Amino acid sequence: MRTMMAAAVLALLGLTACATTTSAQDSPRVVIETDAGRMVVELDLVRAPLSTCNFLSYVTDGDYDGGRFFRTVVRATNANPNPIDVIQAATPRGADDDQRPPVTLERTRDTGLSHVAGTISMARDGPDTATSSFFIVTHDTPALDFGGGRNPDGQGFAAFGRVVEGLDVARRIQMSPANAEERLTPPVAIRSTRIEGHVPPECHP
């Protein structure tokens, strides 16, 4: 009897370990070091695999190192009829960096994600045009979801993770000095972006 119980316990522990490993693979984390402080984002590989792998490809190649948070949008001072609260980042080559092909838009309608405070999402013009530029939402902003009015096409933006450490840093960047064109003056430098652990196998070409 004791042998059978021990075997059952070991089997349960094995299942638990397997589940833990799967969870770790499903939620890769990236550390973003900036002149304003450190942020850690947890990416949703399960629900937004295309955006997650696209972002990680720029991270692992060091493309964001030396980049910057260059734009801030503050709801209270935003004249747009669909105001938002975000900070936007770019590589050193700029917001239109197209070193890789654009990624297909993963609509929040399909992923089940939403642009709540702390969400990391891909910047874009038309659908399926996002490349490297990303933004972080500092306060709940449903206008960025599918069907929201921030983009005239109503397709929303591709949320693909959330800030799990350093949302106060994002909010501090958002409230930094900016000009009338919503450009931070000066921009906040990105010192480095690094994945914790290894790139998930799903993201290997």
Coordinates of N, CA and C in Angstrom, one line a residue:
M1 N 0.8 -1.2 0.0 CA 0.0 0.0 0.0 C 0.9 1.3 0.0
R2 N 1.9 1.3 0.9 CA 2.8 2.4 1.0 C 3.5 2.7 -0.4
T3 N 3.9 1.5 -1.0 CA 4.6 1.6 -2.3 C 3.7 2.3 -3.3
M4 N 2.4 1.8 -3.3 CA 1.4 2.4 -4.3 C 1.2 3.9 -4.0
M5 N 1.1 4.3 -2.7 CA 0.9 5.7 -2.4 C 2.1 6.5 -2.8
A6 N 3.3 5.9 -2.5 CA 4.5 6.7 -2.9 C 4.6 6.9 -4.4
A7 N 4.2 5.9 -5.2 CA 4.2 6.0 -6.6 C 3.2 7.0 -7.1
A8 N 2.0 7.1 -6.4 CA 1.0 8.1 -6.8 C 1.5 9.5 -6.5
V9 N 2.2 9.6 -5.4 CA 2.7 11.0 -5.0 C 3.8 11.4 -6.0
L10 N 4.7 10.5 -6.4 CA 5.7 10.8 -7.4 C 5.1 11.1 -8.7
A11 N 4.1 10.4 -9.1 CA 3.4 10.7 -10.4 C 2.8 12.1 -10.3
L12 N 2.2 12.4 -9.2 CA 1.6 13.8 -9.1 C 2.6 14.8 -9.1
L13 N 3.8 14.6 -8.4 CA 4.9 15.6 -8.5 C 5.4 15.7 -9.9
G14 N 5.4 14.6 -10.6 CA 5.9 14.7 -12.0 C 5.0 15.5 -12.9
L15 N 3.7 15.4 -12.7 CA 2.7 16.2 -13.4 C 2.8 17.6 -13.0
T16 N 3.0 17.9 -11.8 CA 3.1 19.3 -11.3 C 4.4 19.9 -11.9
A17 N 5.5 19.2 -11.9 CA 6.7 19.7 -12.5 C 6.5 20.0 -14.0
C18 N 5.8 19.1 -14.7 CA 5.6 19.3 -16.1 C 4.7 20.5 -16.3
A19 N 3.7 20.7 -15.5 CA 2.8 21.9 -15.7 C 3.6 23.1 -15.4
T20 N 4.5 23.1 -14.4 CA 5.3 24.3 -14.1 C 6.2 24.7 -15.3
T21 N 6.8 23.6 -15.9 CA 7.7 23.9 -17.0 C 7.0 24.5 -18.2
T22 N 5.8 23.9 -18.5 CA 5.0 24.4 -19.5 C 4.6 25.9 -19.3
S23 N 4.2 26.2 -18.1 CA 3.8 27.6 -17.7 C 5.0 28.5 -18.0
A24 N 6.2 28.1 -17.5 CA 7.4 28.9 -17.7 C 7.7 29.2 -19.2
Q25 N 7.5 28.2 -20.0 CA 7.7 28.3 -21.4 C 6.6 29.2 -22.1
D26 N 5.4 29.1 -21.5 CA 4.3 29.9 -22.1 C 4.4 31.3 -21.7
S27 N 5.2 31.7 -20.7 CA 5.2 33.1 -20.3 C 6.6 33.6 -20.2
P28 N 7.3 33.8 -21.3 CA 8.7 34.3 -21.3 C 8.6 35.7 -20.8
R29 N 9.7 36.1 -20.1 CA 9.8 37.4 -19.5 C 11.0 38.2 -20.1
V30 N 10.8 39.5 -20.3 CA 11.9 40.3 -20.8 C 12.1 41.5 -19.8
V31 N 13.4 41.7 -19.5 CA 13.8 42.8 -18.7 C 14.2 44.0 -19.6
I32 N 13.5 45.2 -19.3 CA 13.8 46.4 -20.1 C 14.5 47.4 -19.1
E33 N 15.7 47.6 -19.3 CA 16.5 48.6 -18.5 C 16.5 49.9 -19.2
T34 N 16.0 51.0 -18.5 CA 16.0 52.3 -19.1 C 16.7 53.3 -18.2
D35 N 16.9 54.5 -18.7 CA 17.4 55.5 -17.8 C 16.5 55.9 -16.7
A36 N 15.2 55.6 -16.8 CA 14.2 55.9 -15.8 C 14.0 54.8 -14.8
G37 N 14.6 53.6 -15.1 CA 14.4 52.5 -14.2 C 14.2 51.2 -15.0
R38 N 13.8 50.1 -14.2 CA 13.7 48.8 -14.8 C 12.3 48.3 -14.9
M39 N 11.9 47.7 -16.0 CA 10.6 47.1 -16.1 C 10.8 45.7 -16.6
V40 N 9.9 44.8 -16.1 CA 9.8 43.4 -16.6 C 8.5 43.2 -17.2
V41 N 8.5 42.6 -18.4 CA 7.2 42.3 -19.1 C 7.1 40.8 -19.2
E42 N 6.0 40.3 -19.0 CA 5.7 38.9 -19.2 C 4.8 38.7 -20.4
L43 N 5.3 37.9 -21.4 CA 4.7 37.8 -22.7 C 3.7 36.6 -22.8
D44 N 2.6 36.8 -23.5 CA 1.6 35.8 -23.6 C 1.8 35.0 -24.9
L45 N 2.7 34.0 -24.8 CA 3.0 33.2 -26.0 C 1.8 32.3 -26.5
V46 N 0.9 32.0 -25.6 CA -0.2 31.1 -25.9 C -1.2 31.9 -26.7
R47 N -1.6 33.0 -26.2 CA -2.7 33.8 -26.9 C -2.2 34.7 -28.0
A48 N -1.0 35.2 -27.9 CA -0.4 36.1 -28.9 C 0.9 35.6 -29.4
P49 N 1.0 34.5 -30.0 CA 2.3 33.9 -30.4 C 3.1 34.7 -31.4
L50 N 2.4 35.3 -32.4 CA 3.1 36.0 -33.5 C 3.7 37.3 -32.9
S51 N 3.0 38.0 -32.2 CA 3.5 39.3 -31.6 C 4.7 39.0 -30.6
T52 N 4.5 37.9 -29.8 CA 5.5 37.6 -28.8 C 6.8 37.2 -29.5
C53 N 6.7 36.3 -30.5 CA 7.9 35.9 -31.2 C 8.6 37.0 -32.0
N54 N 7.8 37.8 -32.5 CA 8.3 39.0 -33.3 C 9.1 39.9 -32.3
F55 N 8.5 40.2 -31.2 CA 9.2 41.1 -30.2 C 10.5 40.4 -29.7
L56 N 10.4 39.1 -29.4 CA 11.6 38.4 -28.9 C 12.7 38.4 -29.9
S57 N 12.4 38.4 -31.2 CA 13.4 38.4 -32.2 C 14.2 39.7 -32.2
Y58 N 13.5 40.8 -31.9 CA 14.2 42.1 -31.8 C 15.0 42.1 -30.5
V59 N 14.4 41.6 -29.4 CA 15.1 41.6 -28.1 C 16.4 40.8 -28.2
T60 N 16.3 39.5 -28.7 CA 17.5 38.6 -28.7 C 18.6 39.1 -29.6
D61 N 18.3 39.9 -30.6 CA 19.3 40.4 -31.5 C 19.9 41.8 -31.0
G62 N 19.3 42.2 -29.9 CA 19.8 43.5 -29.3 C 19.4 44.7 -30.0
D63 N 18.3 44.6 -30.8 CA 17.8 45.7 -31.6 C 17.3 46.9 -30.8
Y64 N 16.8 46.6 -29.6 CA 16.3 47.7 -28.8 C 17.4 48.4 -27.9
D65 N 18.5 47.8 -27.8 CA 19.6 48.4 -27.0 C 20.0 49.7 -27.6
G66 N 20.0 50.7 -26.8 CA 20.3 52.1 -27.4 C 19.2 52.7 -28.0
G67 N 18.0 52.1 -28.0 CA 16.8 52.7 -28.5 C 16.2 53.7 -27.5
R68 N 14.9 54.0 -27.5 CA 14.4 55.0 -26.6 C 12.9 54.9 -26.6
F69 N 12.3 55.3 -25.4 CA 10.9 55.7 -25.3 C 10.9 57.1 -25.8
F70 N 10.2 57.3 -26.9 CA 10.2 58.7 -27.5 C 8.9 59.4 -27.5
R71 N 7.8 58.7 -27.2 CA 6.5 59.3 -27.2 C 5.7 59.0 -26.0
T72 N 5.0 60.0 -25.5 CA 4.0 59.9 -24.4 C 2.7 60.4 -24.8
V73 N 1.6 59.7 -24.4 CA 0.3 60.2 -24.6 C -0.4 60.2 -23.3
V74 N -0.9 61.3 -22.9 CA -1.6 61.4 -21.6 C -3.0 61.8 -21.8
R75 N -3.9 60.9 -21.3 CA -5.3 61.1 -21.5 C -5.8 62.5 -21.2
A76 N -5.4 63.0 -20.1 CA -5.9 64.3 -19.6 C -5.6 65.4 -20.5
T77 N -4.6 65.3 -21.3 CA -4.2 66.4 -22.2 C -4.3 66.0 -23.7
N78 N -4.9 64.9 -24.0 CA -5.0 64.4 -25.3 C -6.3 64.9 -26.0
A79 N -6.2 65.5 -27.1 CA -7.3 66.1 -27.8 C -8.1 65.1 -28.6
N80 N -7.6 63.9 -28.9 CA -8.2 62.9 -29.6 C -9.6 62.5 -28.9
P81 N -10.6 62.3 -29.7 CA -11.9 61.9 -29.1 C -11.9 60.5 -28.4
N82 N -10.8 59.8 -28.7 CA -10.6 58.5 -28.0 C -9.2 58.5 -27.3
P83 N -9.2 59.2 -26.2 CA -7.9 59.4 -25.5 C -7.3 58.2 -25.0
I84 N -5.9 58.1 -24.9 CA -5.2 57.0 -24.4 C -4.1 57.4 -23.5
D85 N -3.6 56.4 -22.7 CA -2.5 56.6 -21.8 C -1.4 55.6 -22.1
V86 N -0.4 56.0 -22.9 CA 0.7 55.1 -23.3 C 2.0 55.8 -23.4
I87 N 3.1 54.9 -23.4 CA 4.4 55.4 -23.8 C 4.9 54.5 -24.9
Q88 N 5.5 55.0 -25.9 CA 5.9 54.3 -27.1 C 7.4 54.2 -27.2
A89 N 7.9 53.1 -27.7 CA 9.4 52.9 -27.8 C 9.8 52.5 -29.2
A90 N 11.0 52.7 -29.5 CA 11.6 52.4 -30.8 C 13.0 51.9 -30.7
T91 N 13.5 51.3 -31.7 CA 14.9 50.9 -31.8 C 15.7 52.1 -32.2
P92 N 17.0 52.1 -32.2 CA 17.8 53.2 -32.6 C 17.6 53.6 -34.0
R93 N 17.0 52.7 -34.8 CA 16.7 53.0 -36.2 C 15.4 53.7 -36.4
G94 N 14.6 53.9 -35.3 CA 13.4 54.6 -35.4 C 12.1 53.7 -35.3
A95 N 11.0 54.4 -35.2 CA 9.7 53.7 -35.1 C 9.3 52.9 -36.3
D96 N 9.9 53.2 -37.5 CA 9.6 52.5 -38.7 C 10.6 51.5 -39.1
D97 N 11.4 51.0 -38.1 CA 12.4 50.0 -38.3 C 11.8 48.8 -38.9
D98 N 12.2 48.5 -40.1 CA 11.6 47.3 -40.9 C 12.7 46.3 -41.2
Q99 N 13.6 46.0 -40.2 CA 14.6 45.0 -40.4 C 14.0 43.6 -40.6
R100 N 12.8 43.4 -40.2 CA 12.1 42.2 -40.4 C 10.7 42.4 -41.0
P101 N 10.1 41.5 -41.6 CA 8.8 41.7 -42.2 C 7.8 42.0 -41.2
P102 N 6.7 42.8 -41.5 CA 5.6 43.1 -40.6 C 5.0 41.8 -40.1
V103 N 4.4 41.9 -38.9 CA 3.8 40.8 -38.3 C 2.2 40.9 -38.4
T104 N 1.6 39.8 -38.6 CA 0.1 39.8 -38.8 C -0.5 40.3 -37.5
L105 N -1.5 41.1 -37.6 CA -2.2 41.7 -36.5 C -3.0 40.6 -35.7
E106 N -2.7 40.5 -34.4 CA -3.4 39.5 -33.6 C -4.5 40.4 -32.8
R107 N -5.7 40.4 -33.3 CA -6.7 41.2 -32.7 C -7.2 40.8 -31.3
T108 N -7.5 41.7 -30.5 CA -7.9 41.4 -29.1 C -9.2 40.6 -29.2
R109 N -10.0 40.8 -30.2 CA -11.2 40.0 -30.4 C -10.9 38.5 -30.4
D110 N -9.7 38.2 -31.0 CA -9.3 36.8 -31.2 C -8.5 36.2 -30.0
T111 N -7.7 37.1 -29.4 CA -6.8 36.7 -28.4 C -7.4 36.6 -27.0
G112 N -8.5 37.5 -26.8 CA -9.1 37.6 -25.5 C -8.3 38.5 -24.6
L113 N -7.2 39.1 -25.1 CA -6.5 40.1 -24.2 C -7.2 41.5 -24.4
S114 N -6.8 42.4 -23.5 CA -7.3 43.7 -23.6 C -6.2 44.7 -23.1
H115 N -6.4 45.9 -23.4 CA -5.4 47.0 -23.1 C -5.7 47.6 -21.7
V116 N -5.4 46.8 -20.7 CA -5.5 47.3 -19.3 C -4.2 47.8 -18.9
A117 N -4.1 48.5 -17.7 CA -2.9 49.1 -17.3 C -1.8 48.0 -17.2
G118 N -0.6 48.4 -17.8 CA 0.5 47.5 -17.8 C 0.7 46.7 -19.1
T119 N -0.3 46.7 -20.0 CA -0.3 45.9 -21.2 C 0.8 46.4 -22.1
I120 N 1.6 45.5 -22.7 CA 2.5 45.8 -23.8 C 1.9 45.4 -25.1
S121 N 2.0 46.2 -26.1 CA 1.3 46.0 -27.4 C 2.1 46.6 -28.5
M122 N 1.8 46.2 -29.7 CA 2.5 46.6 -30.9 C 1.9 47.8 -31.5
A123 N 2.8 48.8 -31.8 CA 2.4 50.0 -32.6 C 2.2 49.6 -34.0
R124 N 1.3 50.3 -34.7 CA 1.1 50.0 -36.1 C 0.4 51.2 -36.8
D125 N 0.4 51.1 -38.2 CA -0.4 52.0 -39.0 C -1.7 51.2 -39.4
G126 N -1.6 50.6 -40.6 CA -2.7 49.7 -41.0 C -2.6 48.4 -40.4
P127 N -3.6 47.5 -40.6 CA -3.5 46.1 -40.1 C -2.3 45.4 -40.7
D128 N -1.6 44.6 -40.0 CA -0.5 43.7 -40.5 C 0.7 44.6 -40.9
T129 N 0.9 45.7 -40.2 CA 2.1 46.5 -40.5 C 3.0 46.7 -39.4
A130 N 2.7 46.1 -38.2 CA 3.6 46.3 -37.1 C 5.0 45.6 -37.3
T131 N 6.0 46.3 -36.9 CA 7.4 45.7 -37.0 C 8.0 45.7 -35.6
S132 N 8.7 46.8 -35.2 CA 9.5 46.8 -34.0 C 8.9 47.7 -32.9
S133 N 8.3 48.7 -33.3 CA 7.8 49.7 -32.3 C 6.7 49.2 -31.4
F134 N 6.9 49.3 -30.1 CA 5.9 48.8 -29.1 C 5.5 49.9 -28.2
F135 N 4.4 49.7 -27.5 CA 4.0 50.7 -26.5 C 3.5 49.9 -25.2
I136 N 3.5 50.7 -24.1 CA 3.1 50.2 -22.8 C 1.9 51.1 -22.4
V137 N 0.8 50.4 -22.0 CA -0.4 51.1 -21.5 C -0.2 51.4 -20.0
T138 N -0.4 52.6 -19.6 CA -0.2 53.0 -18.2 C -1.5 53.0 -17.4
H139 N -2.6 53.1 -18.0 CA -3.9 53.0 -17.4 C -4.9 52.3 -18.4
D140 N -5.9 51.7 -17.8 CA -6.9 51.0 -18.7 C -7.3 51.8 -19.9
T141 N -7.2 51.3 -21.1 CA -7.5 52.0 -22.3 C -8.2 51.2 -23.3
P142 N -9.5 50.9 -23.1 CA -10.3 50.0 -24.0 C -10.4 50.5 -25.5
A143 N -10.1 51.8 -25.7 CA -10.1 52.4 -27.0 C -9.1 51.7 -27.9
L144 N -8.1 51.0 -27.4 CA -7.1 50.3 -28.1 C -7.4 48.9 -28.5
D145 N -8.5 48.4 -28.0 CA -9.0 47.0 -28.2 C -9.7 47.0 -29.6
F146 N -9.9 45.8 -30.1 CA -10.7 45.6 -31.3 C -12.1 46.3 -31.1
G147 N -12.5 47.0 -32.1 CA -13.8 47.7 -32.0 C -13.7 49.1 -31.3
G148 N -12.5 49.4 -30.7 CA -12.3 50.7 -30.1 C -12.0 51.7 -31.2
G149 N -12.2 53.0 -30.8 CA -12.1 54.1 -31.7 C -10.8 54.7 -31.9
R150 N -9.7 54.3 -31.3 CA -8.5 55.0 -31.4 C -7.9 54.9 -32.8
N151 N -8.0 53.8 -33.4 CA -7.6 53.7 -34.8 C -8.9 53.7 -35.7
P152 N -8.9 54.5 -36.7 CA -10.2 54.6 -37.5 C -10.6 53.3 -38.1
D153 N -9.7 52.3 -38.3 CA -10.2 51.0 -38.9 C -10.9 50.1 -37.9
G154 N -10.8 50.5 -36.6 CA -11.6 49.7 -35.6 C -11.0 48.3 -35.3
Q155 N -9.8 48.0 -35.9 CA -9.2 46.7 -35.7 C -8.4 46.6 -34.4
G156 N -8.2 47.7 -33.7 CA -7.4 47.7 -32.5 C -6.0 47.3 -32.7
F157 N -5.3 47.1 -31.6 CA -3.9 46.8 -31.6 C -3.6 45.5 -30.9
A158 N -2.4 44.9 -31.2 CA -2.1 43.6 -30.7 C -1.4 43.6 -29.4
A159 N -2.2 43.4 -28.3 CA -1.7 43.2 -27.0 C -1.0 41.9 -26.9
F160 N 0.1 41.8 -26.2 CA 0.8 40.5 -26.2 C 1.5 40.2 -24.9
G161 N 1.2 41.0 -23.9 CA 1.8 40.7 -22.6 C 1.5 41.8 -21.6
R162 N 2.2 41.8 -20.4 CA 1.9 42.8 -19.4 C 3.1 43.1 -18.6
V163 N 3.2 44.2 -18.0 CA 4.3 44.6 -17.1 C 4.0 43.9 -15.8
V164 N 5.0 43.2 -15.3 CA 4.8 42.5 -14.0 C 5.7 43.2 -12.9
E165 N 6.6 44.0 -13.4 CA 7.4 44.8 -12.5 C 7.8 46.1 -13.1
G166 N 7.6 47.2 -12.4 CA 8.0 48.5 -12.9 C 7.0 49.3 -13.6
L167 N 5.7 49.1 -13.3 CA 4.6 49.9 -13.9 C 4.8 51.4 -13.5
D168 N 5.3 51.6 -12.3 CA 5.6 52.9 -11.8 C 6.6 53.6 -12.6
V169 N 7.6 52.8 -13.2 CA 8.6 53.4 -14.1 C 7.9 53.9 -15.4
A170 N 7.0 53.0 -15.9 CA 6.3 53.4 -17.1 C 5.5 54.7 -16.9
R171 N 4.9 54.8 -15.8 CA 4.1 56.0 -15.5 C 5.0 57.2 -15.2
R172 N 6.1 57.0 -14.7 CA 7.1 58.1 -14.5 C 7.5 58.6 -15.9
I173 N 7.8 57.7 -16.8 CA 8.2 58.1 -18.2 C 7.1 58.9 -18.8
Q174 N 5.8 58.4 -18.6 CA 4.7 59.0 -19.3 C 4.6 60.5 -18.8
M175 N 4.9 60.8 -17.6 CA 4.7 62.1 -17.1 C 6.0 63.0 -17.3
S176 N 7.0 62.5 -18.0 CA 8.2 63.3 -18.2 C 7.9 64.4 -19.2
P177 N 8.7 65.4 -19.3 CA 8.5 66.6 -20.2 C 8.3 66.1 -21.6
A178 N 7.4 66.8 -22.3 CA 7.1 66.4 -23.7 C 6.7 67.7 -24.5
N179 N 6.8 67.7 -25.8 CA 6.4 68.8 -26.6 C 5.0 68.7 -27.1
A180 N 4.6 69.6 -27.9 CA 3.2 69.6 -28.4 C 2.9 68.5 -29.3
E181 N 3.9 67.8 -29.8 CA 3.7 66.7 -30.7 C 3.8 65.3 -29.9
E182 N 3.7 65.4 -28.6 CA 3.8 64.2 -27.7 C 5.1 63.5 -27.8
R183 N 6.2 64.2 -28.1 CA 7.5 63.7 -28.1 C 8.2 64.0 -26.8
L184 N 8.7 63.0 -26.2 CA 9.5 63.2 -24.9 C 10.7 64.1 -25.2
T185 N 10.9 65.0 -24.3 CA 12.0 66.0 -24.4 C 12.9 66.0 -23.1
P186 N 13.9 65.2 -23.0 CA 14.5 64.3 -24.1 C 13.8 63.0 -24.0
P187 N 14.0 62.1 -25.0 CA 13.6 60.7 -25.0 C 14.2 60.0 -23.8
V188 N 13.6 58.9 -23.4 CA 14.2 58.1 -22.3 C 14.9 56.9 -22.9
A189 N 16.2 56.8 -22.7 CA 17.0 55.8 -23.4 C 16.7 54.4 -22.8
I190 N 16.7 53.4 -23.7 CA 16.6 52.0 -23.4 C 18.1 51.5 -23.4
R191 N 18.5 51.2 -22.2 CA 19.9 50.7 -22.1 C 20.1 49.3 -22.6
S192 N 19.1 48.4 -22.3 CA 19.1 47.0 -22.8 C 17.8 46.4 -22.7
T193 N 17.6 45.3 -23.5 CA 16.4 44.4 -23.3 C 17.0 43.0 -23.3
R194 N 16.6 42.2 -22.3 CA 17.1 40.9 -22.2 C 16.0 39.9 -21.8
I195 N 16.0 38.8 -22.5 CA 15.0 37.7 -22.1 C 15.6 37.0 -20.9
E196 N 14.7 36.7 -20.0 CA 15.0 35.8 -18.8 C 14.9 34.4 -19.3
G197 N 16.0 33.7 -19.2 CA 16.0 32.3 -19.7 C 16.3 32.2 -21.2
H198 N 15.6 31.3 -21.8 CA 15.9 31.0 -23.2 C 14.6 31.3 -24.1
V199 N 14.9 31.5 -25.4 CA 13.8 31.8 -26.3 C 13.0 30.5 -26.4
P200 N 11.7 30.6 -26.3 CA 10.8 29.4 -26.4 C 11.0 28.8 -27.8
P201 N 11.0 27.4 -27.8 CA 11.2 26.7 -29.1 C 10.2 27.1 -30.1
E202 N 9.0 27.5 -29.7 CA 8.0 28.0 -30.7 C 8.4 29.2 -31.5
C203 N 9.4 29.9 -31.0 CA 9.8 31.1 -31.6 C 11.0 30.9 -32.5
H204 N 11.6 29.7 -32.5 CA 12.7 29.5 -33.4 C 12.2 29.3 -34.8
P205 N 13.0 29.9 -35.8 CA 12.5 29.7 -37.2 C 12.5 28.3 -37.6

